[in-house]
Coordinates of C-alpha atoms in Angstrom, one line a residue:
M1 CA 0.0 0.0 0.0
Q2 CA 1.1 3.6 -0.5
F3 CA 0.4 6.2 2.2
N4 CA -0.6 9.6 0.8
P5 CA -0.2 12.0 3.8
E6 CA -1.0 15.1 1.8
K7 CA -4.5 13.8 1.2
C8 CA -5.1 12.8 4.9
R9 CA -6.4 14.7 7.9
I10 CA -5.2 12.9 11.0
P11 CA -5.7 14.7 14.3
D12 CA -2.2 14.0 15.7
E13 CA -0.4 15.2 12.5
I14 CA -2.5 18.1 11.1
G15 CA -4.8 19.2 13.9
K16 CA -8.1 19.0 12.1
P17 CA -9.9 15.6 12.3
F18 CA -11.3 14.1 9.2
I19 CA -14.7 13.7 10.9
D20 CA -16.0 17.3 10.7
E21 CA -19.3 17.5 12.5
E22 CA -20.3 20.8 10.9
E23 CA -19.6 19.5 7.4
I24 CA -21.7 16.4 8.1
W25 CA -24.7 18.3 9.5
D26 CA -24.5 20.7 6.6
Y27 CA -25.0 17.8 4.2
I28 CA -27.9 16.5 6.3
N29 CA -29.6 19.9 6.7
K30 CA -29.0 21.4 3.2
T31 CA -29.3 18.4 0.8
Q32 CA -32.7 18.0 -0.9
S33 CA -34.2 14.8 -2.0
T34 CA -36.3 14.7 -5.2
P35 CA -37.5 11.7 -7.2
E36 CA -35.3 12.5 -10.1
R37 CA -32.2 12.9 -8.0
V38 CA -32.8 9.7 -6.0
R39 CA -33.3 7.7 -9.2
D40 CA -30.2 9.1 -10.8
I41 CA -28.1 8.2 -7.7
I42 CA -29.5 4.7 -7.6
Q43 CA -28.5 4.3 -11.3
K44 CA -25.0 5.6 -10.6
S45 CA -24.6 2.9 -7.9
L46 CA -26.0 0.2 -10.2
D47 CA -23.3 1.2 -12.6
K48 CA -21.0 0.2 -9.7
N49 CA -19.8 3.6 -8.8
R50 CA -19.1 4.8 -5.2
L51 CA -21.4 7.5 -4.0
T52 CA -20.3 10.9 -2.6
L53 CA -21.2 12.2 0.8
E54 CA -23.7 14.6 -0.9
E55 CA -25.3 11.7 -2.9
T56 CA -25.5 9.5 0.2
A57 CA -27.2 12.4 2.1
V58 CA -29.9 12.6 -0.6
L59 CA -30.7 8.9 0.1
V60 CA -30.6 9.5 3.9
N61 CA -33.0 12.4 3.5
T62 CA -35.5 10.4 1.4
T63 CA -38.7 9.8 3.4
D64 CA -41.2 9.1 0.6
S65 CA -42.2 5.5 1.0
T66 CA -42.3 4.8 -2.7
L67 CA -38.7 6.2 -3.1
V68 CA -37.5 4.3 -0.1
E69 CA -38.8 1.1 -1.7
E70 CA -36.9 2.0 -4.8
I71 CA -33.7 2.5 -2.8
K72 CA -34.2 -1.0 -1.3
E73 CA -34.9 -2.5 -4.7
G74 CA -31.8 -0.8 -6.1
A75 CA -29.7 -2.3 -3.3
R76 CA -31.2 -5.7 -3.9
E77 CA -30.3 -5.6 -7.6
L78 CA -26.8 -4.2 -6.9
K79 CA -26.1 -7.0 -4.5
R80 CA -27.3 -9.6 -7.0
R81 CA -25.0 -8.1 -9.7
I82 CA -21.9 -8.0 -7.5
Y83 CA -22.3 -10.8 -5.0
G84 CA -24.6 -13.2 -6.7
N85 CA -26.3 -15.7 -4.4
R86 CA -23.5 -16.4 -2.0
I87 CA -23.5 -15.6 1.7
V88 CA -20.3 -15.8 3.7
L89 CA -20.5 -17.6 7.1
F90 CA -18.3 -17.2 10.2
A91 CA -18.4 -17.6 13.9
P92 CA -17.3 -15.3 16.8
L93 CA -15.1 -16.9 19.5
Y94 CA -14.7 -14.8 22.6
V95 CA -11.3 -15.4 24.1
G96 CA -11.6 -13.2 27.2
N97 CA -13.8 -10.6 28.7
Y98 CA -11.6 -8.7 31.1
C99 CA -12.0 -5.0 30.2
I100 CA -10.6 -1.7 31.6
N101 CA -13.3 0.4 29.8
N102 CA -16.6 1.4 31.3
C103 CA -18.9 1.7 28.2
K104 CA -22.4 2.2 29.5
Y105 CA -24.0 -0.1 26.9
C106 CA -21.7 -3.1 27.3
G107 CA -22.0 -6.1 29.6
F108 CA -18.2 -6.3 29.8
R109 CA -17.8 -2.8 31.3
S110 CA -15.4 -2.6 34.2
S111 CA -18.1 -1.4 36.7
N112 CA -20.4 -4.4 36.0
K113 CA -19.7 -6.6 39.1
E114 CA -22.3 -9.2 37.8
Q115 CA -20.1 -10.1 34.8
V116 CA -18.3 -13.4 35.3
R117 CA -14.7 -12.7 34.1
T118 CA -12.6 -15.3 32.4
T119 CA -9.9 -15.9 29.8
L120 CA -9.6 -19.1 27.9
T121 CA -6.6 -21.2 28.6
D122 CA -4.7 -22.6 25.6
E123 CA -6.3 -26.0 26.2
E124 CA -9.8 -24.4 26.4
L125 CA -9.2 -22.4 23.2
V126 CA -8.1 -25.6 21.4
H127 CA -11.2 -27.5 22.6
N128 CA -13.5 -24.7 21.5
V129 CA -11.9 -24.4 18.1
E130 CA -12.2 -28.1 17.6
A131 CA -15.9 -27.9 18.5
L132 CA -16.4 -25.2 15.9
E133 CA -14.5 -27.2 13.3
E134 CA -16.7 -30.3 14.0
D135 CA -19.7 -28.1 13.2
G136 CA -18.1 -27.1 9.9
Q137 CA -16.8 -23.7 10.6
K138 CA -13.8 -22.4 8.5
R139 CA -13.8 -18.7 9.4
L140 CA -13.5 -17.3 12.9
I141 CA -13.3 -13.8 14.5
L142 CA -11.5 -13.9 17.8
V143 CA -12.9 -11.3 20.2
Y144 CA -11.1 -9.9 23.2
G145 CA -12.0 -7.5 26.0
E146 CA -10.0 -4.3 26.0
S147 CA -7.4 -5.1 28.7
P148 CA -3.6 -5.2 29.1
K149 CA -4.0 -8.9 29.5
Y150 CA -4.7 -9.1 25.8
S151 CA -1.4 -7.7 24.4
P152 CA -0.4 -7.9 20.8
E153 CA 1.9 -10.8 21.7
Y154 CA -1.0 -12.6 23.4
I155 CA -3.4 -12.0 20.5
A156 CA -0.7 -13.3 18.1
H157 CA -0.3 -16.4 20.2
T158 CA -4.0 -17.2 20.2
V159 CA -4.2 -16.6 16.4
K160 CA -1.4 -19.0 15.7
L161 CA -2.9 -21.6 18.1
T162 CA -6.2 -21.3 16.3
Y163 CA -4.7 -21.9 12.9
A164 CA -2.7 -24.9 14.2
T165 CA -5.8 -26.6 15.6
K166 CA -7.2 -29.3 13.3
K167 CA -9.9 -31.9 13.9
N168 CA -10.7 -34.6 11.4
N169 CA -11.3 -32.7 8.1
G170 CA -11.8 -29.5 10.0
S171 CA -9.5 -26.5 9.8
I172 CA -9.8 -22.7 10.4
R173 CA -8.6 -21.0 7.3
R174 CA -9.1 -17.4 8.2
V175 CA -8.8 -15.8 11.7
N176 CA -10.1 -12.2 12.0
I177 CA -9.8 -10.3 15.2
N178 CA -11.9 -7.7 17.2
A179 CA -9.6 -6.2 19.8
A180 CA -8.5 -2.9 21.3
P181 CA -6.8 -0.4 19.1
L182 CA -3.0 -0.9 19.0
D183 CA 0.0 1.2 18.2
V184 CA 1.8 0.6 14.8
E185 CA 4.2 -1.9 16.3
G186 CA 1.4 -3.8 17.9
F187 CA -0.4 -4.1 14.6
R188 CA 2.8 -5.4 13.0
T189 CA 2.9 -8.1 15.7
V190 CA -0.6 -9.4 15.0
K191 CA -0.1 -9.1 11.3
E192 CA 2.9 -11.4 11.4
A193 CA 0.6 -14.0 13.1
G194 CA -1.4 -14.2 9.9
I195 CA -4.7 -12.4 10.9
G196 CA -7.3 -11.7 8.3
T197 CA -9.4 -8.6 9.0
Y198 CA -8.8 -6.3 11.9
Q199 CA -12.2 -5.1 13.1
I200 CA -12.8 -2.2 15.5
F201 CA -15.9 0.0 15.8
Q202 CA -15.9 3.7 16.6
E203 CA -19.3 3.0 18.2
T204 CA -20.4 6.6 17.5
Y205 CA -18.7 9.2 15.5
H206 CA -20.3 12.1 17.4
R207 CA -17.8 13.5 20.0
G208 CA -20.5 14.5 22.5
A209 CA -22.2 11.2 22.4
Y210 CA -18.9 9.4 22.4
A211 CA -17.9 11.2 25.6
K212 CA -21.2 10.4 27.2
F213 CA -20.9 6.7 26.8
H214 CA -17.1 6.3 27.2
P215 CA -15.7 7.8 30.4
A216 CA -12.7 10.0 29.9
N217 CA -10.5 8.2 32.4
T218 CA -10.3 5.1 30.2
R219 CA -8.3 4.3 27.1
K220 CA -11.5 4.1 25.1
G221 CA -12.4 7.6 26.3
D222 CA -9.8 8.9 23.8
Y223 CA -11.9 9.6 20.7
D224 CA -9.0 10.4 18.4
W225 CA -6.9 7.4 19.4
R226 CA -9.8 5.1 18.4
L227 CA -10.7 7.0 15.3
T228 CA -7.2 6.7 13.9
S229 CA -6.7 3.0 14.8
M230 CA -7.3 2.0 11.1
D231 CA -4.6 4.4 10.0
R232 CA -2.1 2.7 12.4
A233 CA -3.3 -0.7 11.3
Q234 CA -2.6 0.2 7.6
Q235 CA 0.8 1.6 8.6
G236 CA 1.4 -1.7 10.4
G237 CA 0.7 -3.7 7.3
I238 CA -2.9 -4.7 7.9
D239 CA -4.8 -3.7 4.8
D240 CA -8.1 -5.5 5.6
N241 CA -10.0 -3.4 8.1
G242 CA -13.6 -3.6 9.4
L243 CA -15.6 -0.5 10.4
G244 CA -18.8 -0.4 12.3
I245 CA -21.4 1.7 14.1
L246 CA -23.4 0.8 17.2
F247 CA -26.7 2.2 16.1
G248 CA -28.7 3.6 19.0
L249 CA -26.1 5.9 20.6
Y250 CA -26.7 8.9 18.3
D251 CA -28.7 10.2 15.3
W252 CA -28.4 7.5 12.6
R253 CA -28.3 10.1 9.8
F254 CA -25.1 11.6 11.3
E255 CA -23.6 8.1 11.8
V256 CA -24.2 7.0 8.3
L257 CA -22.5 10.0 6.7
A258 CA -19.7 9.9 9.2
M259 CA -18.8 6.3 8.4
I260 CA -18.9 7.1 4.7
R261 CA -16.5 10.0 5.5
H262 CA -14.3 7.5 7.3
T263 CA -14.4 5.3 4.3
N264 CA -13.4 8.2 2.1
H265 CA -10.5 9.0 4.4
L266 CA -9.1 5.5 4.2
E267 CA -9.4 5.5 0.4
A268 CA -7.6 8.8 0.2
C269 CA -4.8 7.9 2.5
F270 CA -4.2 4.2 1.6
N271 CA -6.0 3.7 -1.7
V272 CA -8.3 1.1 -0.1
G273 CA -11.5 1.4 1.9
P274 CA -12.8 -1.0 4.6
H275 CA -13.0 -4.6 3.7
T276 CA -16.2 -4.9 5.8
I277 CA -18.8 -2.7 7.5
S278 CA -20.8 -4.1 10.4
F279 CA -24.3 -3.1 11.5
P280 CA -24.8 -3.8 15.3
R281 CA -27.8 -2.3 17.1
I282 CA -28.0 -1.8 20.8
K283 CA -29.3 -5.0 22.4
D284 CA -30.0 -6.1 26.0
A285 CA -26.9 -6.6 28.1
S286 CA -26.1 -7.3 31.7
G287 CA -27.0 -4.2 33.7
L288 CA -27.8 -2.2 30.6
D289 CA -29.0 1.4 31.4
I290 CA -29.4 3.5 28.3
D291 CA -32.1 5.9 27.1
Q292 CA -34.2 5.2 24.0
E293 CA -33.8 8.5 22.2
Y294 CA -31.7 7.3 19.3
M295 CA -32.9 3.7 19.0
V296 CA -33.4 2.5 15.3
D297 CA -36.5 0.7 14.4
D298 CA -36.6 -2.2 11.9
D299 CA -37.9 -0.2 8.9
T300 CA -35.2 2.5 9.3
F301 CA -32.6 -0.2 9.8
E302 CA -33.5 -1.8 6.5
K303 CA -33.2 1.6 4.8
I304 CA -29.8 2.2 6.4
I305 CA -28.5 -1.2 5.2
A306 CA -29.8 -0.5 1.6
I307 CA -28.2 3.0 1.6
F308 CA -24.8 1.5 2.5
R309 CA -25.1 -1.2 -0.1
L310 CA -25.6 1.6 -2.7
A311 CA -22.9 3.9 -1.3
V312 CA -20.1 1.4 -1.0
P313 CA -20.9 -1.3 -3.7
Y314 CA -17.8 -3.5 -3.1
T315 CA -17.5 -3.5 0.7
G316 CA -18.6 -6.6 2.5
M317 CA -21.5 -6.0 4.9
I318 CA -22.0 -7.9 8.2
L319 CA -25.1 -8.5 10.2
T320 CA -24.6 -10.6 13.4
A321 CA -26.8 -12.7 15.5
R322 CA -27.7 -9.7 17.6
E323 CA -30.6 -9.6 15.2
T324 CA -33.4 -12.1 14.8
A325 CA -33.5 -14.7 12.1
E326 CA -36.4 -13.0 10.5
F327 CA -34.7 -9.6 10.3
R328 CA -31.5 -11.1 9.0
A329 CA -33.4 -12.8 6.2
K330 CA -34.8 -9.4 5.1
A331 CA -31.4 -7.7 5.5
I332 CA -29.6 -10.3 3.3
Q333 CA -31.9 -9.1 0.4
Y334 CA -30.8 -5.5 0.8
G335 CA -27.1 -5.9 0.9
I336 CA -25.8 -8.0 3.8
S337 CA -23.1 -10.4 2.5
Q338 CA -21.8 -12.0 5.7
I339 CA -23.5 -13.5 8.8
D340 CA -22.4 -15.5 11.8
G341 CA -23.9 -18.9 12.4
G342 CA -24.2 -21.2 15.5
T343 CA -23.2 -18.2 17.6
N344 CA -22.4 -18.6 21.3
L345 CA -21.2 -15.6 23.3
Q346 CA -20.5 -17.4 26.6
I347 CA -16.8 -17.8 26.8
G348 CA -15.7 -21.4 26.5
D349 CA -19.2 -22.8 25.8
Y350 CA -18.8 -23.9 22.2
K351 CA -17.3 -27.2 23.4
Y352 CA -20.0 -27.6 26.1
H353 CA -22.9 -26.9 23.7
H354 CA -21.4 -29.2 21.0
E355 CA -21.1 -32.1 23.5
E356 CA -24.6 -31.5 25.0
T357 CA -26.2 -31.2 21.5
E358 CA -24.6 -34.5 20.5
K359 CA -25.8 -36.2 23.6
N360 CA -29.4 -34.8 23.7
S361 CA -30.0 -34.1 20.0
D362 CA -31.6 -30.9 21.2
K363 CA -30.2 -27.4 21.2
V364 CA -29.1 -26.1 24.6
E365 CA -31.1 -23.0 25.4
D366 CA -29.5 -20.9 28.2
Q367 CA -28.3 -17.4 27.5
N368 CA -26.8 -15.9 30.6
L369 CA -26.2 -12.2 30.2
H370 CA -23.8 -12.2 33.1
R371 CA -21.5 -14.3 31.0
E372 CA -22.1 -12.6 27.7
Q373 CA -21.4 -9.1 26.1
F374 CA -25.1 -8.8 24.9
K375 CA -28.2 -10.8 24.2
I376 CA -28.3 -12.5 20.8
G377 CA -31.5 -12.7 18.7
D378 CA -30.6 -15.6 16.4
D379 CA -29.7 -18.7 18.3
R380 CA -30.0 -21.2 15.3
T381 CA -27.3 -23.7 14.8
L382 CA -24.9 -23.4 11.8
G383 CA -26.7 -26.4 10.3
E384 CA -30.1 -24.8 10.6
I385 CA -28.9 -21.5 9.1
I386 CA -27.3 -23.4 6.1
D387 CA -30.5 -25.4 5.7
E388 CA -32.6 -22.2 5.5
L389 CA -30.1 -20.4 3.1
L390 CA -30.3 -23.4 0.8
E391 CA -34.1 -23.3 0.9
D392 CA -33.8 -19.7 -0.6
N393 CA -31.2 -20.8 -3.2
Y394 CA -28.3 -19.0 -1.5
I395 CA -24.8 -20.5 -1.6
P396 CA -23.4 -20.7 2.0
S397 CA -19.7 -19.8 1.6
F398 CA -16.7 -20.5 3.8
C399 CA -14.3 -19.2 1.2
T400 CA -10.9 -17.8 2.2
A401 CA -9.1 -17.8 -1.1
C402 CA -8.6 -14.1 -1.6
Y403 CA -6.9 -13.7 1.8
R404 CA -4.6 -16.7 1.3
L405 CA -3.7 -15.7 -2.3
G406 CA -2.8 -12.2 -1.3
R407 CA -5.9 -10.6 -2.8
T408 CA -6.4 -8.2 0.0
G409 CA -6.4 -4.4 0.5
E410 CA -5.5 -2.5 -2.6
H411 CA -4.9 -5.7 -4.5
F412 CA -8.5 -6.8 -3.6
M413 CA -9.8 -3.5 -4.9
E414 CA -8.0 -4.1 -8.2
F415 CA -9.9 -7.3 -8.6
S416 CA -13.3 -6.4 -7.1
V417 CA -14.0 -2.9 -8.4
P418 CA -14.0 -3.9 -12.1
G419 CA -16.3 -6.8 -11.1
F420 CA -13.7 -9.6 -11.6
I421 CA -14.0 -10.9 -8.0
K422 CA -17.4 -12.5 -8.6
R423 CA -15.8 -14.8 -11.1
Y424 CA -13.7 -16.3 -8.3
C425 CA -16.1 -16.0 -5.4
T426 CA -19.0 -18.0 -6.8
P427 CA -16.9 -21.1 -7.7
N428 CA -14.9 -20.9 -4.5
A429 CA -18.2 -20.6 -2.5
I430 CA -19.5 -23.8 -4.3
L431 CA -16.3 -25.6 -3.4
T432 CA -16.5 -24.8 0.3
L433 CA -20.2 -25.7 0.3
S434 CA -19.3 -29.0 -1.3
E435 CA -16.9 -29.7 1.5
Y436 CA -19.6 -28.9 4.1
L437 CA -22.1 -31.2 2.3
V438 CA -19.7 -34.1 2.3
D439 CA -18.3 -33.7 5.8
Y440 CA -21.1 -32.2 8.0
A441 CA -24.5 -32.0 6.4
T442 CA -27.4 -34.3 7.2
P443 CA -28.7 -36.3 4.1
E444 CA -31.6 -34.0 3.8
V445 CA -29.4 -30.8 3.8
A446 CA -26.9 -32.5 1.5
A447 CA -29.6 -33.2 -1.1
K448 CA -30.7 -29.5 -1.0
G449 CA -27.1 -28.4 -1.2
W450 CA -26.3 -30.4 -4.3
K451 CA -29.5 -29.1 -6.0
V452 CA -28.5 -25.5 -5.2
I453 CA -25.0 -26.1 -6.6
E454 CA -26.6 -27.4 -9.8
N455 CA -28.9 -24.4 -10.0
N456 CA -26.0 -22.0 -9.6
L457 CA -23.6 -23.5 -12.1
E458 CA -25.0 -21.4 -14.8
N459 CA -23.8 -18.3 -12.9
V460 CA -20.2 -19.5 -13.0
D461 CA -17.9 -18.0 -15.7
D462 CA -17.6 -20.4 -18.7
K463 CA -13.9 -20.7 -18.4
F464 CA -14.2 -21.9 -14.8
R465 CA -17.2 -24.2 -15.0
E466 CA -15.6 -27.4 -16.4
E467 CA -12.7 -27.1 -14.0
L468 CA -15.1 -26.5 -11.1
L469 CA -17.0 -29.7 -11.9
K470 CA -13.6 -31.6 -11.8
R471 CA -12.8 -30.1 -8.4
I472 CA -16.2 -30.9 -7.0
A473 CA -15.5 -34.5 -7.9
R474 CA -12.1 -34.3 -6.2
V475 CA -13.9 -33.0 -3.0
K476 CA -16.3 -35.9 -3.1
A477 CA -13.2 -38.2 -3.5
G478 CA -11.7 -36.8 -0.3
E479 CA -9.6 -33.8 -1.3
R480 CA -10.0 -30.6 0.7
D481 CA -9.1 -26.9 0.4
L482 CA -9.4 -26.5 -3.3
Y483 CA -9.9 -23.0 -4.6
F484 CA -9.4 -20.7 -7.6

């Protein structure tokens, strides 16, 4: 990557932060939405062009129900053109919940005496990774509380241990992390461990709201240190970054434009925007005490997701099990391209739940908010989620090819922006689904899966199709980890 300092506004270096609240509110308050303008902007996005702040503000300010439906329909069509029918699957694995911060909305906050604190031992980490592999997972995000216990060296150790853990045909092929912001040297340390995406959320881009929810005497209370974490990650060699907003802390209109502004900043500085954008909403948590002023309802949330799909066509969009199965099914239509499956937030419980489910043939139902960061809304198993995705003709994907072939960061943009990436993603998704069907699926799910693969072969580039069929046969014969 090439750093372009003359194009960047970083607080520590120049004095003026790249999130300018007056600029953002000017776009919100002074931008008009008309039917002609909305339709022109939707068409621009359908031509696979990024939207400007002003164009995004037009969509944000659109309230006419007919036009909002057109925005959603545009997002649905754009997702189909770029991503096809594939949905990427992953699982979060919480490594430890010690935390020095005191965020008012989080069950892990330091003042919450009800939270049961723990960190997985190496043996426990291995057992939980094995349990996830036995369910068919290939992609994990390791999550850590923000504590000195979870140093760059410790994070690197757990990442390497996760990659080294194999069970039967199972393996974890991509380890992403969600952890506290680091300095440049810290990012270099975790990069050398082979991490995929580094994910950290600003939570809210509004300084006043940020100060309200993050006490000043904690590391997280430093707004600018957190805001520039992605700059340091890029300088430390991590070119796959994941942004996110915790909707419900401040006015969603401001947050949407601010995150687009953050995206613009990364593109200007490093020639690459975020690899993913996540969409968490405030959910129930242990001891939660927060007002309802800025909560986002389902209809508005659908609109937000559709706007982002149009604004940043080639960025992966994640919706986690915070949301219900019903809402996630809707959101997938409007632009979500990644979801977690079989999620368990209680530290160390993947092994326990896997064993209990095997013994009892029933899902174990026991969310304990004193042992979790927040309440989840979708507690389906990975198998149940894959079954329902197949019912809707989606291709569940565990693909990690781009990361492992070096198609990341600016190189990924070179492939994805012209639309070439779909040529690789669909056949690679089919190959990882084939592995799942052979190794983990029930006979009923396997039958559905092979039918979905057959239905989607016509969407594979002609020059790949014959070779893809050969590789599917090789998977059925016992080979693993084949990709284009």
